[in-house]
Every structure is written in structure tokens, then in C-alpha cells.
Amino acid sequence: MSRSLLLALLAALTLAAAIASLLFGPVDLSVGRLLAAASGYGDSIATTILFELRLPRTVLALVVGAILGLAGAALQGYLRNPLAEPSVLGTSNAAALGGVAALYFGFAQIHPAALPLLAIGGALMSLAVLFALAGRSESPLTLILAGLAVGTLAVAGTSLALNLSPNPFAAMEIMTWLLGSLENRSFEHVWIALPCVAIGAAMLLWNGRALDALTLGEDAAQALGVDIRRLRLRLLVGTAIGVGGAVAVAGAIGFVGLIVPHLMRSLTDRSPSATLLPSAIGGAALLVLADIGVRIIPTTNELKLGVVTAFLGVPVFLVHLMRE
């Protein structure tokens, strides 16, 4: 399939998913009521539902899904590991630990910006630890092992916070946030996540040609003029900023960075540069569709988005394992 056709189909799917996300929910909104509300002539109920509930949620699903899919594709290309995603380097876990710290110590109640700032700070802090553990080594295996250590440490810190939580309500708040959700999000959350995701996405998309050269090996890439250390720095900082901003507003949502690049790779020429942009658009579409699913599946309490993406991701992991 040609790249332009693939991008056009993915864009059409994403647009259709976004429109469906605005239509579906506990309260049915017809297309007519939706258009009237969007044009400023709708009733107050439809206008409130559209602009205060569904539109921010849809935009966040697009933004968060895009950076998760893009980060997964970039890391798989750099590490040359088809199972790589942001959690492999500990970025997602460290960002989640920063968010948990904001909830545990009550900073999130003091100011709304405390949680996203600590989540992004946790992701950036994980970079410092990652570089300290990996040292000057340029081996992807060393980076993966260091990332596993950072991720394990972050998970241990999160478990400690749950273990020492002063009351069951605080523990429940932490657990709810860790499961990942876009419920009750506003445009305030959009403005928090959007700059981080834009910066992270720009840094990741910039590395397409360098990642293609890296498929020939480190020595060949350096002979072609690729600075491996700068490439690694751009990738890791871009992942930390983008994923940190996403985790700050949506909680921990896993497997999107694993599922989408696998699906996109089979539709492209399998080069990293050809996979980056389709993975971003595909990630946006997947997360919007998953978010529609959590709203329309009949349950007593709304399912958490991280739970749904985990159920989608495990079969992909197992299929790849059986193929190998």
C-alpha cells in the first residue's frame, strides 16, 4: 500500500472515530443537536455535554493515543526490538510514580498543575537515572536492561505509596488514576498535555532518517553521519516529555505503543521512518475507539481505559511470541 493512501485511510478512520466519540455516551446526541450546539444555536444541555465533556475527552484521546503510538514506533526502531514501548525504558512507570507522589502527598489538591508537573518531572528524572546506569554504552541491550531497572524501581515506589497510604480513600484515588482514564477531563487538561505532546512528537519525528540508517548497524549509521549519542538523547528526551505529558492527564495507559507499530509495520515497507507518522495517526484512532468502547459497554461503573488497552495488547504480544 502506498504511503499517501495509508495516511489518507488512517486520517479518515481517525476522523470517523472522533465524530463517533462526540455522538456516543450516556446521553444520546443526534447529529442535528450536535451540529446546532457546535454552531452556537443548540440547547444548553447539548452545548454543555459537547464542549465541557465530550470534546475535551475526544481531543485528549487523539493527543494521548498519537504520542503513545509514535513513541512506541520510535523506540522499536531505535532499540531494534519489536516489543519495545515507553514502559520498556521505565518512562511510563516513572511518570506514573510522579503522579502518585502528587496524589499521595496532597500536592494535587493544592494546585491542579502539581500532578502533571510531577508526572513530567518523574519521566525526566528517569532519564537521568537511565543515563547514569547505561553510562557511555551505545548498545540497545544495555539501555533496555537499564530501563527495566528504572521501571522496576518506579513500580516499587508506587507499590510503597499504596502500602503506606494513610487511608483507603487515598489508596483508591491512586489506584483509579493508575488504571488510566479520560473520564471527567476538561480543556484545562488539554492545554496541559498538548504542549508536552507537541514537543515530544516533533523530537521523535525528526529522527526518521537516522533510525533508517541505524537498521544497518551502529558502525554503518555512524559512517553515514549519524551521531548515535545525540540520536539517543533526542529520542529519550522526546519520549519523556511527550509520554510524561500524556500520563499526567490520562494516567497509565499501556500497550498502545506496542499494538499500533506492529499493525502499521505490516502496511508499510517496514522501515522506521515509514512507520512513525502512521503509528501516530493509528494510535490516535485506536485510543479514541477504545474510549468509545468503555462508554458503550454496559457496566455498573465505567471501565478504565488502561484496562481495555491491556486486554487488546496481550493477544498481540502472544501472537508475536508464538511466531518467534
Short mmCIF file of C-alpha atoms in Angstrom, two decimals, residues 68-211:
data_model
loop_
_atom_site.label_atom_id
_atom_site.label_comp_id
_atom_site.label_asym_id
_atom_site.label_seq_id
_atom_site.Cartn_x
_atom_site.Cartn_y
_atom_site.Cartn_z
CA LEU A 68 1.93 6.67 22.65
CA GLY A 69 1.84 5.14 19.17
CA LEU A 70 4.64 7.40 17.91
CA ALA A 71 6.86 6.76 20.93
CA GLY A 72 6.40 3.01 20.56
CA ALA A 73 7.36 3.10 16.87
CA ALA A 74 10.42 5.29 17.54
CA LEU A 75 11.68 3.10 20.37
CA GLN A 76 11.13 -0.10 18.40
CA GLY A 77 13.17 1.41 15.57
CA TYR A 78 15.97 2.60 17.82
CA LEU A 79 16.22 -0.49 20.02
CA ARG A 80 15.51 -2.83 17.08
CA ASN A 81 13.16 -4.66 19.39
CA PRO A 82 9.57 -5.32 18.23
CA LEU A 83 8.35 -5.46 21.85
CA ALA A 84 9.70 -2.04 22.84
CA GLU A 85 7.36 0.66 24.13
CA PRO A 86 7.73 3.57 26.59
CA SER A 87 7.42 1.30 29.63
CA VAL A 88 10.49 -0.69 28.48
CA LEU A 89 12.70 2.29 29.36
CA GLY A 90 10.79 2.98 32.56
CA THR A 91 9.39 6.28 31.25
CA SER A 92 5.71 5.45 31.74
CA ASN A 93 6.30 3.91 35.16
CA ALA A 94 8.38 6.87 36.33
CA ALA A 95 5.76 9.35 35.11
CA ALA A 96 3.11 7.35 36.93
CA LEU A 97 5.23 7.44 40.10
CA GLY A 98 5.43 11.24 39.85
CA GLY A 99 1.65 11.42 39.57
CA VAL A 100 1.23 9.06 42.51
CA ALA A 101 3.54 11.27 44.59
CA ALA A 102 1.33 14.27 43.80
CA LEU A 103 -1.74 12.36 44.98
CA TYR A 104 -0.05 10.75 48.00
CA PHE A 105 1.40 13.96 49.46
CA GLY A 106 -1.68 16.03 48.62
CA PHE A 107 0.02 18.31 46.09
CA ALA A 108 -2.73 17.61 43.55
CA GLN A 109 -5.28 19.21 45.91
CA ILE A 110 -3.12 22.31 46.41
CA HIS A 111 -2.88 23.17 42.71
CA PRO A 112 -4.19 21.38 39.59
CA ALA A 113 -0.82 21.76 37.82
CA ALA A 114 1.02 19.82 40.54
CA LEU A 115 0.09 16.38 39.22
CA PRO A 116 1.16 16.94 35.59
CA LEU A 117 4.34 18.74 36.65
CA LEU A 118 5.38 15.90 38.95
CA ALA A 119 4.47 13.30 36.31
CA ILE A 120 6.64 15.04 33.70
CA GLY A 121 9.34 15.55 36.32
CA GLY A 122 9.27 11.83 37.13
CA ALA A 123 9.70 10.96 33.45
CA LEU A 124 12.64 13.36 33.10
CA MET A 125 14.18 12.11 36.34
CA SER A 126 14.04 8.58 34.97
CA LEU A 127 16.23 9.79 32.09
CA ALA A 128 18.94 10.93 34.49
CA VAL A 129 18.92 7.54 36.21
CA LEU A 130 18.82 5.77 32.85
CA PHE A 131 21.87 7.62 31.55
CA ALA A 132 23.69 7.02 34.85
CA LEU A 133 23.05 3.27 34.61
CA ALA A 134 23.73 2.92 30.87
CA GLY A 135 26.85 5.10 31.02
CA ARG A 136 28.54 5.70 27.68
CA SER A 137 27.39 2.41 26.22
CA GLU A 138 25.55 2.73 22.92
CA SER A 139 24.25 -0.84 22.99
CA PRO A 140 20.43 -1.14 22.83
CA LEU A 141 20.62 -4.14 25.16
CA THR A 142 22.35 -2.06 27.85
CA LEU A 143 19.67 0.61 27.50
CA ILE A 144 16.88 -1.98 27.79
CA LEU A 145 18.41 -3.51 30.92
CA ALA A 146 18.88 -0.07 32.48
CA GLY A 147 15.27 0.80 31.55
CA LEU A 148 14.00 -2.36 33.21
CA ALA A 149 15.85 -1.39 36.38
CA VAL A 150 14.37 2.13 36.30
CA GLY A 151 10.88 0.80 35.61
CA THR A 152 11.10 -1.77 38.39
CA LEU A 153 12.26 0.91 40.83
CA ALA A 154 9.34 3.16 39.83
CA VAL A 155 6.83 0.32 40.26
CA ALA A 156 8.32 -0.43 43.68
CA GLY A 157 7.88 3.22 44.66
CA THR A 158 4.25 3.15 43.51
CA SER A 159 3.61 -0.04 45.47
CA LEU A 160 5.19 1.54 48.55
CA ALA A 161 2.89 4.55 48.26
CA LEU A 162 -0.13 2.23 48.09
CA ASN A 163 1.17 0.19 51.02
CA LEU A 164 1.71 3.25 53.23
CA SER A 165 -1.36 5.16 52.06
CA PRO A 166 -2.84 6.96 55.11
CA ASN A 167 -6.44 5.98 54.35
CA PRO A 168 -8.32 3.68 51.97
CA PHE A 169 -9.80 6.63 50.07
CA ALA A 170 -6.32 7.91 49.15
CA ALA A 171 -5.32 4.41 48.02
CA MET A 172 -8.49 4.15 45.93
CA GLU A 173 -7.76 7.53 44.30
CA ILE A 174 -4.25 6.38 43.41
CA MET A 175 -5.44 3.05 42.03
CA THR A 176 -8.16 4.73 39.95
CA TRP A 177 -5.61 7.10 38.42
CA LEU A 178 -3.14 4.28 37.72
CA LEU A 179 -5.76 2.35 35.74
CA GLY A 180 -5.88 5.16 33.18
CA SER A 181 -8.96 7.06 32.11
CA LEU A 182 -10.18 10.12 30.19
CA GLU A 183 -13.36 10.47 32.22
CA ASN A 184 -14.25 13.96 33.51
CA ARG A 185 -11.41 15.68 31.66
CA SER A 186 -11.68 19.32 30.62
CA PHE A 187 -9.89 21.69 28.27
CA GLU A 188 -7.59 22.54 31.18
CA HIS A 189 -6.16 19.03 30.83
CA VAL A 190 -5.87 19.51 27.07
CA TRP A 191 -3.74 22.64 27.50
CA ILE A 192 -1.52 20.76 29.97
CA ALA A 193 -0.91 17.79 27.67
CA LEU A 194 -0.83 19.45 24.27
CA PRO A 195 2.47 21.43 24.57
CA CYS A 196 4.30 18.40 26.01
CA VAL A 197 2.97 16.07 23.32
CA ALA A 198 3.78 18.57 20.54
CA ILE A 199 7.39 18.97 21.71
CA GLY A 200 7.86 15.24 22.20
CA ALA A 201 6.31 14.36 18.83
CA ALA A 202 8.49 16.89 17.00
CA MET A 203 11.65 15.46 18.57
CA LEU A 204 10.64 11.90 17.67
CA LEU A 205 9.56 12.60 14.08
CA TRP A 206 12.85 14.42 13.46
CA ASN A 207 14.77 11.13 13.74
CA GLY A 208 13.20 9.12 10.90
CA ARG A 209 16.21 9.07 8.55
CA ALA A 210 18.64 8.42 11.42
CA LEU A 211 16.55 5.42 12.52
#
